[in-house]
Amino acid sequence: MAQQAYVKETADGGSGSERQRGRFQRLLGRTVSGWRGDRRIWRRGIVLATIAVIVALVMLLHAQIPNAVGNLGSLTETFLPWLGLFVPLLLVLALVRKSATALIAVLLATAVWLNLFGGLLSDKDGTGGDLTVATHNVNAENADPSGTARDVAASDADVVALEELTTTAVPVYEKALASTYKYRAVEGTVGLWSKYPLTGVKAVDIKLGWTRAMRATVTAPDGQVAVYVAHLPSVRVKMAAGFTARQRDKSANALGEAISDEKLPRKILLGDLNGTMNDRALNAVTAQMRSTQGAAGSGFGFSWPASFPMARIDQIMVQGIDPVSSWTLPATGSDHLPVAARVNIATSS
């Protein structure tokens, strides 16, 4: 009797998991049976399939969208990763509609998105590196510049670039950063603070009529680096004019030319470019430099707006230097997030 009771108890214990598997199999069976033998699965969901194909084509052919009307191409490329939000929504609707046509179209859109941005989902942060840099658009209307300066200094960056400096705020930043950074240079509304000596400091003409870009040589223990700081003109989305970016595009071309003419082989660009790496209007810069976030970051590294980051318009880019890691820093009193990167210049050519 005792042996029979033991056998019965063991059998009951196993039946729970079996019942759970059985419920899952029945649910899966009902789902599959709803599709099996239904010829309408190819005719239903044509509208959903069309939307999914359009989303896929926009992502795949974004470079072909013209900028002639309202800079529509650049606007699309600025927020291109967000088109991926359509994928799960369309997938659910395709399953609800039991549409094989829509499901295939959604899988196509998924494949295109993963091809473009799947690499950004992995953590590419490395170890080591010999120079840490950071950049931050501090916002001209920042109510707490000293607090912002302390937050940025807490990143332990060796070199810090600040953009959108005002005449009244510069002394505040200088005082707050003086204990950490022995060397500093300010040109117009951009500045550079460094633990290592700065030489060759000069303004860079980006065709604005006032100074929003500069260049300096940073003499780090492992070699000299040409560091550029830039704040390209803002862009606007207007109902009548679309994505207005003509001045930004002109300045990007001038900045790209200055970087191309740089004599030092190791170059770093820090700043607010008011554009993403996908934006073709920044090709003069992006075609010759690497994004540290794309090469060694984790995720998209969105930096603006700080309250709900939707785009990475604050960039750290390098040429002749190996990126090791890249990340965003916590929010400050600005409407941008600071961004930082660790690079290796000792092994770079």
PDB file of N, CA and C in Angstrom, residues 2 20 27 43 93 175 240 251 307 313 318-319 325 330:
ATOM      1  N   ALA A   2       1.945   1.223   0.816  1.00  0.00           N
ATOM      2  CA  ALA A   2       2.822   2.387   0.880  1.00  0.00           C
ATOM      3  C   ALA A   2       3.484   2.632  -0.461  1.00  0.00           C
ATOM      4  N   GLN A  20       0.314  21.594 -17.985  1.00  0.00           N
ATOM      5  CA  GLN A  20       0.731  22.907 -18.477  1.00  0.00           C
ATOM      6  C   GLN A  20       1.206  22.822 -19.920  1.00  0.00           C
ATOM      7  N   LEU A  27      -3.268  25.549 -27.071  1.00  0.00           N
ATOM      8  CA  LEU A  27      -3.326  26.943 -27.504  1.00  0.00           C
ATOM      9  C   LEU A  27      -2.614  27.113 -28.832  1.00  0.00           C
ATOM     10  N   ARG A  43      -5.209  36.684 -48.666  1.00  0.00           N
ATOM     11  CA  ARG A  43      -5.968  37.836 -49.172  1.00  0.00           C
ATOM     12  C   ARG A  43      -6.235  38.874 -48.091  1.00  0.00           C
ATOM     13  N   LEU A  93      -0.891  43.124 -35.312  1.00  0.00           N
ATOM     14  CA  LEU A  93      -2.061  43.261 -36.174  1.00  0.00           C
ATOM     15  C   LEU A  93      -2.118  42.165 -37.230  1.00  0.00           C
ATOM     16  N   LYS A 175      35.712  78.552 -13.165  1.00  0.00           N
ATOM     17  CA  LYS A 175      35.931  78.398 -11.727  1.00  0.00           C
ATOM     18  C   LYS A 175      35.594  76.972 -11.273  1.00  0.00           C
ATOM     19  N   ALA A 240       5.528  75.280 -42.872  1.00  0.00           N
ATOM     20  CA  ALA A 240       5.586  75.873 -44.206  1.00  0.00           C
ATOM     21  C   ALA A 240       6.865  75.508 -44.950  1.00  0.00           C
ATOM     22  N   SER A 251      27.616  74.760 -42.822  1.00  0.00           N
ATOM     23  CA  SER A 251      28.639  74.718 -41.773  1.00  0.00           C
ATOM     24  C   SER A 251      29.280  73.335 -41.675  1.00  0.00           C
ATOM     25  N   SER A 307      15.096  65.133 -21.587  1.00  0.00           N
ATOM     26  CA  SER A 307      13.913  64.626 -20.888  1.00  0.00           C
ATOM     27  C   SER A 307      13.402  63.321 -21.495  1.00  0.00           C
ATOM     28  N   ILE A 313      22.456  63.650 -31.456  1.00  0.00           N
ATOM     29  CA  ILE A 313      22.971  64.767 -32.236  1.00  0.00           C
ATOM     30  C   ILE A 313      24.261  65.315 -31.629  1.00  0.00           C
ATOM     31  N   VAL A 318      36.156  60.098 -34.365  1.00  0.00           N
ATOM     32  CA  VAL A 318      37.611  59.988 -34.377  1.00  0.00           C
ATOM     33  C   VAL A 318      38.122  59.595 -35.759  1.00  0.00           C
ATOM     34  N   GLN A 319      39.375  59.949 -36.002  1.00  0.00           N
ATOM     35  CA  GLN A 319      40.087  59.510 -37.194  1.00  0.00           C
ATOM     36  C   GLN A 319      41.521  59.200 -36.793  1.00  0.00           C
ATOM     37  N   SER A 325      35.395  52.514 -25.876  1.00  0.00           N
ATOM     38  CA  SER A 325      34.042  52.477 -25.309  1.00  0.00           C
ATOM     39  C   SER A 325      33.403  53.849 -25.462  1.00  0.00           C
ATOM     40  N   PRO A 330      24.772  61.013 -17.114  1.00  0.00           N
ATOM     41  CA  PRO A 330      23.494  61.417 -16.526  1.00  0.00           C
ATOM     42  C   PRO A 330      23.127  62.857 -16.886  1.00  0.00           C
TER      43      PRO A 330
END
